[in-house]
């Protein structure tokens, strides 16, 4: 009897220890995985409010005007509905916005690229943008017609960043060794990055004109590869709480996810207050976003912002 | 018997391993993983609400603490204490978890007091039980009973009394702004004004409407003296007719630029929809309909037919997401009564009052 009960106890202790061991390994594996992922992810943050709150009105205006954003929106004829919506909404807030289309379209003006290949479109758009505007703008934002962007929040994000440094910013994704910006969330390049990109365009080995015949990379990845050769690395943009500011999904989708994942903190946990982009929007939703971002607000909440942006002329939906 | 004994302790050993493993597993489970919130735990969050069954009192205006919106919320805070609003939400037992719960988690947090009105009492949610049945034909009964209940138990807790549906989204801070130019002693009520069937019109039920304290008094008095009765189950029209009989004025809720603030449909419909010319809406609106961006005031008060997902989305768009540094086009001047209201608060420095007015001056 005694030998049985002592065996039982020994068994229990062993079983318990084994359980703890297995649990720890399980947790470590997850922890290690995400830790490793975390370390190799490049993060870049929005400026802190304290850095910029002691400026005069004139200084604020000057600062606001010094950040000049040129917007490239890549379109195809099938995107006509979204093209119109982007034209009528957020693109009005870029310092200059141009639509680069695969082919010419009667209804709208655009820079015609004469190709349907996405990578060739991206490449040529950047090339043209650099050639024509390198002395006029210091930041270059590339987007798709399903994206909604808040350019003022982009400018705030770029406030303390020197455009003569090589920046390549957005919502990043890791694919093996390559970290690239997901085009769905919008891509931001500083003038320095665009300069280096233009140079490497001349090297067809490092940065091919058409993606390889057999092995084609997506245009987002191809861009990252070309930039990497010039020493420019992708950085994931976050606010002061670590939330992504470039989003590859719409507010509605993110809210739906939040309702499922953390129902007690849906709005607080969903998205950044300083979000720059959302993606996957139908034309009607762009108009709702325009109202929601630039007009709808709760009376009596005032902000001491470091920058000042005035509403654009000839517009009534913002 | 050596063999038997050996077998016994071998068995005991293995049973021990299993027992040890399983019991440790459950022990760790309890310690490491938080128990998921079951459907039973319904009580409102203590950081957000002070529960005075069945009423929920806001534990503090959610955006006054500064915190994440790092804004100076001076005027909103003052309006919150000067223009007190009791919100009551028309709901029912089958909608509590599917709709009312999301209303509770979003815009009602900005009310001074909120009551969820149902046909039956629910201590957990909590809801008031009005003692009616459920259904469209009960809407006016529920409304009458709700206002009577509020008049009896909560009259002193607020200056204005808002009714909304469980698919209405309301921006309380904008409602306070609208009401700041009036006093609770005025016999007046506001909402989305419709014109048929009543001389001065009536307010759409779905878009929400708000009664002054005097209007509430007269409504209850009307039923006491039988001047008002349950004429029809069409709640908004019936209430409007009672208001007219009791001398309560149907107010103009449009903003300083003449744009509507209470909306009977969702934002997408109003901003992008083209209502067909035969649609009833054209004949109902008291004021001219504007389609497109000018349909709606920047300081919108309500939207209707709002799904749970849209509730959170609108809360996010109203209170969180904004364009940094943007100078809004619409800068309404501070109305006379509001200025008086805000300066009426005991302030040692006159400079502070001027600061408020400056903040809202046209730029």
XYZ file of C-alpha atoms in Angstrom:
681
model
C 0.000 0.000 0.000
C 2.711 2.395 1.006
C 4.711 1.680 -2.134
C 1.573 2.319 -4.163
C 0.793 5.662 -2.601
C 4.399 6.781 -2.824
C 4.412 5.763 -6.479
C 1.250 7.742 -6.931
C 2.750 10.823 -5.350
C 5.933 10.489 -7.400
C 3.777 10.141 -10.486
C 1.787 13.262 -9.605
C 4.868 15.361 -9.073
C 6.344 14.164 -12.341
C 3.083 14.786 -14.177
C 2.819 18.258 -12.740
C 6.373 19.166 -13.626
C 5.914 17.827 -17.123
C 2.837 19.988 -17.554
C 4.671 23.108 -16.421
C 7.559 22.267 -18.740
C 5.294 21.829 -21.744
C 3.426 25.054 -20.991
C 6.628 27.042 -20.692
C 7.974 25.720 -23.946
C 4.702 26.544 -25.651
C 4.754 30.112 -24.346
C 8.407 30.608 -25.091
C 7.976 29.426 -28.621
C 5.273 32.016 -29.212
C 7.137 34.638 -27.270
C 10.402 33.991 -29.025
C 8.745 33.996 -32.387
C 7.130 37.383 -31.927
C 10.191 38.797 -30.174
C 12.423 37.853 -33.057
C 9.865 39.312 -35.430
C 9.738 42.465 -33.334
C 13.466 43.066 -33.304
C 13.893 42.846 -37.039
C 10.903 45.075 -37.740
C 11.848 48.700 -38.217
C 9.568 51.072 -36.364
C 9.252 54.775 -36.698
C 7.117 56.986 -34.506
C 5.112 60.159 -34.664
C 6.569 63.246 -32.925
C 5.706 63.938 -29.309
C 3.461 66.876 -28.571
C 5.984 68.387 -26.141
C 8.541 68.749 -28.913
C 6.461 71.187 -30.829
C 4.052 73.039 -28.581
C 6.043 76.217 -27.911
C 5.842 77.808 -31.323
C 4.174 81.070 -32.323
C 1.327 81.170 -34.834
C 3.655 82.444 -37.579
C 6.203 79.739 -36.828
C 3.453 77.143 -36.994
C 2.272 78.380 -40.377
C 5.804 78.379 -41.711
C 6.443 74.907 -40.386
C 3.210 73.646 -41.886
C 4.129 75.034 -45.289
C 7.605 73.551 -45.227
C 6.322 69.993 -45.462
C 5.308 69.615 -49.086
C 3.635 66.394 -50.170
C 3.202 65.292 -53.787
C 0.582 62.567 -54.243
C 0.748 59.882 -56.931
C -2.434 57.860 -57.395
C -2.113 54.904 -59.749
C -5.327 54.226 -61.671
C -6.744 52.059 -64.395
C -9.990 52.597 -66.352
C -11.769 49.991 -64.246
C -11.187 52.215 -61.195
C -13.217 55.091 -62.572
C -15.670 55.251 -59.656
C -12.920 55.344 -57.069
C -10.834 57.678 -59.202
C -13.674 60.187 -59.167
C -14.130 59.802 -55.417
C -10.429 60.322 -54.698
C -10.412 63.363 -56.966
C -13.372 64.851 -55.089
C -12.138 64.027 -51.634
C -8.793 63.603 -49.899
C -6.469 64.292 -52.824
C -7.476 67.963 -52.610
C -5.404 68.156 -49.453
C -2.138 67.138 -51.115
C 0.096 70.035 -52.106
C -0.243 68.524 -55.538
C -1.995 65.329 -56.585
C -1.720 63.629 -59.952
C -3.314 60.514 -61.329
C -1.037 58.157 -63.236
C -3.116 55.898 -65.420
C -2.392 52.759 -67.380
C -4.117 54.262 -70.399
C -5.756 57.509 -71.360
C -9.328 58.094 -70.190
C -11.681 60.647 -71.701
C -13.351 61.848 -68.538
C -10.299 62.769 -66.514
C -6.856 64.206 -67.068
C -4.008 61.967 -66.088
C -0.365 61.194 -66.703
C -0.620 58.323 -69.149
C 1.880 55.513 -68.618
C 0.804 53.218 -71.443
C 1.242 49.978 -69.548
C -0.936 47.638 -67.567
C 1.907 46.132 -65.569
C 1.805 47.405 -61.987
C 5.554 47.389 -61.454
C 6.181 49.271 -64.660
C 3.512 51.773 -63.612
C 5.123 52.268 -60.201
C 8.586 52.579 -61.694
C 7.618 55.052 -64.385
C 5.442 57.100 -62.046
C 8.320 57.561 -59.626
C 10.706 58.340 -62.453
C 8.451 61.012 -63.885
C 7.617 62.448 -60.494
C 11.290 62.809 -59.626
C 12.232 64.369 -62.961
C 9.504 66.976 -62.823
C 9.113 67.744 -59.148
C 12.394 67.068 -57.400
C 12.832 70.740 -56.593
C 9.258 71.421 -55.561
C 8.263 68.753 -53.089
C 10.148 66.988 -50.342
C 7.823 64.027 -49.720
C 6.210 61.671 -52.224
C 3.090 59.687 -51.343
C 1.931 56.826 -53.580
C -1.577 55.409 -53.225
C -4.228 53.288 -54.880
C -7.711 54.570 -55.638
C -9.193 52.420 -52.874
C -7.148 54.258 -50.266
C -8.299 57.225 -48.182
C -5.527 59.402 -46.793
C -5.454 62.231 -44.258
C -2.578 64.320 -45.563
C -2.553 66.612 -42.508
C -1.833 63.605 -40.302
C 0.899 62.554 -42.708
C 2.477 65.980 -42.401
C 2.264 65.836 -38.625
C 3.944 62.440 -38.736
C 6.737 63.821 -40.916
C 7.170 66.922 -38.781
C 10.558 66.170 -37.264
C 11.869 64.016 -40.084
C 14.535 65.355 -42.393
C 13.615 64.697 -46.029
C 17.267 64.764 -47.047
C 17.506 61.482 -45.187
C 16.376 58.262 -46.869
C 12.888 57.490 -45.554
C 10.621 54.717 -46.892
C 7.579 54.560 -44.663
C 4.207 52.819 -44.491
C 2.605 49.651 -43.205
C 5.392 47.107 -43.466
C 5.281 43.380 -44.064
C 8.059 40.884 -43.712
C 8.624 38.317 -46.407
C 11.596 36.177 -45.527
C 14.516 38.534 -45.268
C 12.787 41.361 -47.078
C 10.760 43.987 -45.231
C 8.592 46.015 -47.590
C 5.832 48.583 -47.412
C 2.403 47.245 -48.326
C 1.158 49.466 -51.144
C -2.427 49.019 -49.977
C -1.681 51.288 -47.034
C 0.166 53.898 -49.074
C 3.915 54.412 -49.565
C 5.869 57.476 -48.416
C 9.304 58.330 -49.816
C 11.486 61.271 -48.858
C 13.140 63.199 -51.674
C 16.423 61.525 -50.808
C 14.904 58.055 -51.216
C 13.352 59.060 -54.509
C 16.709 60.410 -55.675
C 18.434 57.130 -54.876
C 15.604 55.208 -56.479
C 15.963 57.169 -59.693
C 19.649 56.297 -59.783
C 19.111 52.586 -59.287
C 16.493 52.581 -62.047
C 19.460 52.892 -64.398
C 20.834 49.561 -63.204
C 18.704 46.831 -64.816
C 20.487 44.042 -62.936
C 19.648 45.381 -59.532
C 16.359 46.995 -60.461
C 14.849 45.432 -63.586
C 12.472 47.342 -65.807
C 9.999 44.537 -66.131
C 9.826 41.987 -63.380
C 11.590 38.753 -64.383
C 9.767 36.694 -67.009
C 9.509 33.572 -64.927
C 9.770 34.799 -61.392
C 7.772 37.961 -60.793
C 7.764 39.822 -57.559
C 4.784 41.963 -56.619
C 5.464 45.632 -57.282
C 5.594 46.391 -53.551
C 8.350 43.852 -53.022
C 10.193 44.884 -56.171
C 10.268 48.452 -54.947
C 11.683 47.340 -51.620
C 14.378 45.284 -53.374
C 15.461 48.235 -55.511
C 15.532 50.573 -52.534
C 17.447 48.088 -50.446
C 20.249 48.147 -52.980
C 20.555 51.878 -52.366
C 20.638 51.390 -48.617
C 17.043 52.449 -47.982
C 15.049 50.240 -45.611
C 11.306 50.126 -44.948
C 10.000 51.436 -41.643
C 6.626 50.741 -40.044
C 4.892 53.918 -38.938
C 3.283 54.066 -35.496
C 1.756 56.618 -33.176
C 2.899 57.294 -29.613
C 0.888 54.288 -28.411
C 2.417 51.912 -30.924
C -0.663 51.748 -33.148
C -0.206 51.582 -36.910
C -1.016 54.828 -38.695
C -1.003 53.357 -42.192
C -3.865 50.873 -42.449
C -4.419 48.350 -45.215
C -8.059 47.895 -44.173
C -11.056 50.205 -43.835
C -12.302 51.676 -40.554
C -15.359 49.429 -40.821
C -13.250 46.270 -41.152
C -11.008 47.261 -38.277
C -14.013 48.046 -36.095
C -15.538 44.661 -36.960
C -12.293 42.956 -35.936
C -12.187 44.939 -32.725
C -15.774 43.956 -31.918
C -14.766 40.320 -32.233
C -11.366 40.504 -30.545
C -11.782 43.012 -27.729
C -15.480 43.871 -27.370
C -14.917 45.872 -24.180
C -12.532 48.289 -25.894
C -13.738 48.544 -29.455
C -13.116 52.200 -30.236
C -10.095 52.591 -27.960
C -8.433 49.493 -29.344
C -9.320 49.839 -32.990
C -7.240 52.425 -34.671
C -4.982 55.401 -34.175
C -6.513 58.841 -33.611
C -3.788 60.125 -35.934
C -4.359 57.510 -38.635
C -2.982 58.486 -42.024
C -4.542 55.903 -44.322
C -7.322 53.380 -44.598
C -7.841 51.068 -47.552
C -10.567 49.079 -49.232
C -13.061 51.908 -49.456
C -15.889 52.152 -51.964
C -16.554 55.630 -53.422
C -19.488 56.319 -51.080
C -17.370 55.478 -48.069
C -14.788 58.025 -49.156
C -17.432 60.724 -48.938
C -18.431 59.553 -45.483
C -14.771 59.554 -44.395
C -14.358 63.058 -45.773
C -17.262 64.217 -43.617
C -16.094 62.210 -40.636
C -12.510 63.474 -40.729
C -12.814 67.094 -41.855
C -16.223 68.090 -40.573
C -18.028 65.892 -38.050
C -16.812 66.596 -34.542
C -17.996 67.040 -30.965
C -18.383 70.675 -29.994
C -16.166 72.050 -27.297
C -13.093 69.885 -27.706
C -10.226 72.152 -28.660
C -6.700 71.190 -29.515
C -3.390 72.968 -29.220
C -1.874 71.772 -32.459
C 1.639 72.617 -33.560
C 0.664 72.930 -37.199
C -2.014 74.927 -38.966
C -3.743 73.765 -42.133
C -6.412 75.806 -43.841
C -9.275 74.314 -45.852
C -8.574 74.195 -49.615
C -10.251 76.683 -51.950
C -13.114 75.626 -54.226
C -14.269 72.839 -51.994
C -17.364 72.334 -49.886
C -17.097 68.830 -48.526
C -14.317 69.609 -46.062
C 2.936 -10.961 -3.399
C 5.739 -9.129 -5.106
C 4.256 -9.254 -8.591
C 0.878 -7.906 -7.499
C 2.533 -5.167 -5.425
C 4.727 -4.143 -8.326
C 1.773 -3.989 -10.662
C -0.139 -1.914 -8.129
C 2.546 0.724 -7.676
C 3.178 0.844 -11.421
C -0.483 1.599 -11.930
C -0.503 4.111 -9.099
C 2.529 5.815 -10.602
C 0.875 6.267 -13.970
C -2.394 7.382 -12.456
C -0.318 9.837 -10.471
C 1.311 11.244 -13.601
C -2.055 11.774 -15.240
C -3.566 13.327 -12.147
C -0.555 15.563 -11.660
C -0.574 16.704 -15.270
C -4.298 17.389 -15.422
C -4.548 19.194 -12.114
C -1.513 21.348 -12.923
C -2.989 22.102 -16.325
C -6.197 23.418 -14.824
C -4.288 25.294 -12.173
C -2.149 27.040 -14.785
C -5.199 27.689 -16.938
C -6.872 29.533 -14.130
C -3.765 31.603 -13.395
C -2.462 32.356 -16.873
C -5.487 32.762 -19.059
C -8.153 35.271 -18.117
C -11.592 33.761 -17.992
C -13.522 34.891 -21.035
C -16.452 37.190 -20.206
C -19.544 35.072 -20.312
C -22.877 36.245 -21.608
C -24.136 36.303 -18.033
C -21.861 39.064 -16.789
C -23.810 42.044 -18.007
C -23.168 44.713 -15.426
C -21.956 48.029 -16.770
C -18.318 48.967 -16.475
C -17.632 50.649 -13.110
C -15.113 53.101 -14.544
C -17.732 54.416 -16.930
C -20.982 54.283 -14.977
C -22.295 54.943 -11.515
C -25.229 52.593 -11.321
C -28.304 53.895 -9.564
C -30.608 51.115 -10.611
C -32.049 51.262 -13.188
C -30.433 54.520 -14.188
C -26.837 54.831 -15.305
C -25.104 58.016 -14.310
C -22.018 58.891 -16.260
C -18.993 58.568 -13.986
C -17.537 61.586 -15.714
C -17.584 62.921 -19.221
C -15.380 60.419 -21.086
C -13.245 63.046 -22.726
C -12.768 65.481 -19.908
C -9.773 63.767 -18.400
C -7.699 64.877 -21.363
C -5.685 61.700 -21.735
C -5.647 60.304 -25.198
C -7.208 63.163 -27.057
C -4.606 65.497 -25.499
C -6.975 68.359 -26.128
C -8.132 71.252 -24.073
C -11.741 70.310 -23.527
C -12.726 73.352 -21.596
C -15.995 74.273 -23.278
C -17.263 70.703 -23.535
C -16.745 70.227 -19.808
C -18.653 73.379 -18.954
C -21.509 72.542 -21.267
C -21.669 69.096 -19.694
C -22.383 70.565 -16.278
C -24.517 73.472 -17.470
C -26.728 71.688 -19.994
C -27.649 68.423 -18.312
C -29.280 65.840 -20.528
C -31.093 62.683 -19.498
C -31.133 60.175 -22.361
C -33.651 57.389 -22.592
C -33.267 54.657 -25.172
C -36.274 52.768 -26.532
C -35.344 49.101 -26.581
C -36.677 45.636 -25.776
C -35.494 42.322 -24.312
C -34.572 40.804 -27.665
C -32.449 43.838 -28.601
C -30.420 44.181 -25.431
C -27.371 42.241 -26.527
C -27.682 42.870 -30.248
C -28.252 46.614 -30.202
C -28.666 48.315 -26.827
C -25.348 46.954 -25.564
C -23.483 48.856 -28.275
C -25.463 52.010 -27.595
C -24.448 51.640 -23.966
C -20.803 51.276 -24.967
C -20.750 54.338 -27.206
C -22.719 57.573 -27.331
C -24.800 57.203 -24.149
C -21.572 57.516 -22.169
C -21.782 61.209 -22.942
C -25.221 61.673 -21.364
C -25.496 62.974 -17.797
C -27.995 60.194 -17.030
C -29.177 57.334 -19.206
C -32.129 54.972 -18.924
C -32.797 51.982 -21.137
C -36.541 51.508 -21.517
C -37.914 48.051 -22.177
C -41.185 46.274 -21.601
C -39.605 44.283 -18.768
C -37.168 45.044 -15.946
C -33.607 43.757 -16.268
C -31.408 44.297 -13.239
C -28.191 43.316 -14.976
C -28.255 45.530 -18.063
C -30.061 47.490 -16.420
C -33.399 48.371 -18.044
C -36.635 49.852 -16.797
C -39.733 47.685 -17.228
C -42.557 49.794 -18.605
C -45.159 47.070 -18.196
C -46.204 47.095 -21.839
C -45.846 44.432 -24.515
C -43.277 44.655 -27.311
C -43.998 45.617 -30.911
C -44.483 48.623 -33.200
C -48.018 49.156 -31.954
C -46.699 49.616 -28.419
C -44.331 52.430 -29.271
C -46.502 55.268 -28.077
C -47.504 53.424 -24.903
C -43.848 52.870 -24.135
C -43.110 56.533 -24.830
C -45.891 57.776 -22.565
C -44.878 55.454 -19.748
C -41.207 56.271 -20.196
C -41.731 60.004 -19.895
C -44.050 59.527 -16.929
C -41.440 57.365 -15.232
C -38.739 59.925 -15.847
C -40.965 62.750 -14.628
C -41.663 60.856 -11.446
C -38.140 59.664 -10.620
C -35.567 61.772 -12.422
C -36.945 65.244 -13.029
C -34.350 67.051 -10.950
C -31.379 65.225 -12.445
C -31.485 66.962 -15.808
C -32.553 70.032 -17.743
C -33.383 68.317 -21.037
C -34.812 64.902 -21.841
C -33.763 63.053 -24.990
C -35.530 60.081 -26.527
C -33.634 57.843 -28.945
C -34.000 54.397 -30.496
C -31.470 51.613 -30.107
C -30.376 52.290 -33.694
C -29.997 56.039 -33.264
C -26.528 57.551 -32.879
C -26.383 60.858 -30.991
C -23.545 63.348 -30.452
C -24.411 64.725 -27.032
C -21.820 67.506 -27.064
C -23.403 68.927 -30.214
C -26.853 68.633 -28.700
C -25.652 70.621 -25.699
C -24.315 73.246 -28.067
C -27.724 73.468 -29.749
C -29.597 73.645 -26.458
C -27.207 76.131 -24.850
C -29.077 78.879 -26.605
C -32.317 77.952 -24.819
C -33.435 77.428 -21.253
C -35.155 74.413 -19.716
C -38.051 76.669 -18.691
C -39.010 77.257 -22.312
C -41.809 75.009 -23.536
C -39.910 73.705 -26.577
C -38.702 70.476 -28.122
C -36.204 69.771 -30.907
C -35.581 67.045 -33.479
C -35.816 66.396 -37.203
C -38.900 68.369 -38.118
C -41.590 66.820 -40.308
C -44.560 68.787 -41.587
C -47.627 66.666 -42.355
C -50.547 66.004 -40.007
C -49.651 68.673 -37.480
C -49.827 72.454 -37.871
C -46.417 73.179 -36.430
C -45.062 69.840 -37.561
C -43.623 67.114 -35.361
C -40.255 65.431 -34.756
C -39.134 62.149 -36.326
C -38.974 59.419 -33.701
C -36.030 57.561 -35.203
C -33.838 60.624 -35.458
C -34.373 61.290 -31.769
C -35.979 64.290 -30.108
C -35.316 66.255 -26.944
C -37.813 67.938 -24.609
C -37.106 70.839 -22.279
C -38.041 70.313 -18.643
C -41.109 72.480 -19.171
C -42.094 70.461 -22.245
C -41.819 67.261 -20.224
C -43.935 68.754 -17.457
C -46.626 69.717 -19.935
C -46.563 66.325 -21.629
C -47.152 64.549 -18.338
C -49.744 67.135 -17.315
C -51.534 66.607 -20.624
C -52.013 62.941 -19.830
C -53.029 63.666 -16.268
C -55.786 66.008 -17.414
C -56.662 63.792 -20.398
C -56.009 66.633 -22.828
C -53.593 64.147 -24.388
C -54.495 60.494 -24.797
C -53.178 57.485 -26.660
C -54.552 58.564 -30.053
C -52.405 56.369 -32.291
C -49.431 54.056 -32.015
C -47.463 56.297 -34.386
C -45.334 57.554 -31.536
C -43.655 60.573 -33.054
C -46.788 62.002 -34.641
C -48.895 61.396 -31.522
C -46.338 63.045 -29.295
C -46.124 65.966 -31.704
C -49.879 66.425 -31.573
C -49.839 66.377 -27.772
C -47.038 68.925 -27.749
C -49.080 71.178 -29.982
C -52.129 70.877 -27.730
C -50.057 71.712 -24.667
C -48.488 74.782 -26.237
C -45.021 73.342 -26.581
C -43.190 74.819 -29.540
C -41.605 72.672 -32.280
C -38.115 74.134 -32.460
C -35.813 74.749 -35.432
C -32.754 72.594 -34.879
C -30.773 73.695 -37.921
C -27.278 75.126 -37.438
C -26.132 78.708 -38.074
C -25.614 77.861 -41.755
C -29.136 76.441 -42.055
C -28.046 72.798 -42.173
C -29.916 69.957 -40.490
C -28.539 68.440 -37.302
C -30.980 65.600 -36.575
C -30.986 63.007 -39.371
C -33.595 60.295 -40.010
C -31.155 58.177 -42.034
C -27.482 57.192 -41.817
C -24.616 59.478 -42.914
C -23.994 57.576 -46.134
C -27.607 58.029 -47.243
C -27.647 61.732 -46.554
C -24.189 62.507 -47.942
C -24.291 60.392 -51.083
C -27.851 59.270 -51.631
C -30.117 60.712 -54.210
C -33.627 60.306 -52.926
C -36.058 59.556 -55.752
C -38.583 62.320 -56.283
C -41.444 60.035 -55.315
C -39.850 59.073 -52.013
C -42.078 60.085 -49.030
C -39.225 62.018 -47.503
C -39.631 64.919 -49.910
C -43.183 65.533 -48.753
C -42.398 65.129 -45.080
C -39.474 67.451 -44.426
C -40.451 70.740 -42.875
C -37.358 72.514 -44.225
C -35.973 72.160 -47.784
C -34.001 68.989 -48.368
C -30.364 69.401 -49.336
C -28.607 66.451 -50.919
C -24.837 66.001 -50.874
C -22.286 67.405 -48.391
C -24.486 70.312 -47.271
C -27.177 67.884 -46.090
C -25.629 67.731 -42.718
C -24.167 70.100 -40.176
C -20.564 69.623 -39.031
C -22.088 69.633 -35.575
C -24.578 66.892 -36.364
C -26.704 65.719 -33.444
C -28.087 62.417 -34.658
C -28.255 59.711 -37.305
C -30.740 56.834 -37.587
C -30.685 53.237 -38.887
C -27.220 52.901 -37.402
C -25.937 49.328 -37.083
C -23.786 48.306 -34.097
C -20.657 48.426 -36.256
C -21.538 51.911 -37.447
C -22.110 53.030 -33.830
C -18.479 52.365 -33.007
C -17.316 53.777 -36.341
C -19.196 57.039 -35.767
C -17.919 57.262 -32.211
C -14.396 56.859 -33.604
C -14.925 59.466 -36.311
C -16.566 61.977 -33.962
C -14.334 61.706 -30.925
C -11.079 60.211 -32.090
C -9.972 60.479 -35.708
C -9.306 64.016 -36.874
C -7.094 65.948 -39.279
C -4.255 67.363 -37.214
C -4.028 71.144 -37.204
C -7.011 71.556 -39.499
C -8.975 74.814 -39.209
C -12.601 73.880 -39.711
C -14.545 75.797 -42.315
C -17.578 76.045 -40.059
C -16.829 78.212 -37.044
C -20.184 79.132 -35.496
C -20.328 82.282 -33.387
C -21.218 81.842 -29.725
C -24.941 82.531 -29.371
C -26.063 85.072 -26.789
C -27.651 82.748 -24.309
C -24.772 80.303 -24.461
C -22.308 83.078 -23.724
C -24.357 84.084 -20.721
C -24.641 80.472 -19.647
C -20.932 79.877 -19.739
C -20.032 83.167 -18.078
C -22.678 82.624 -15.432
C -20.396 80.075 -13.832
C -18.526 81.795 -10.983
C -15.197 82.803 -12.495
C -12.806 85.113 -10.651
C -11.099 86.337 -13.843
C -12.979 88.062 -16.617
C -10.095 87.031 -18.891
C -11.235 83.408 -18.820
C -14.650 84.261 -20.210
C -13.096 86.196 -23.077
C -10.868 83.252 -23.905
C -13.957 81.127 -24.437
C -15.539 83.603 -26.811
C -12.259 84.005 -28.701
C -12.045 80.285 -29.167
C -15.235 80.313 -31.175
C -14.848 83.568 -33.093
C -14.874 83.392 -36.876
C -11.260 83.132 -38.098
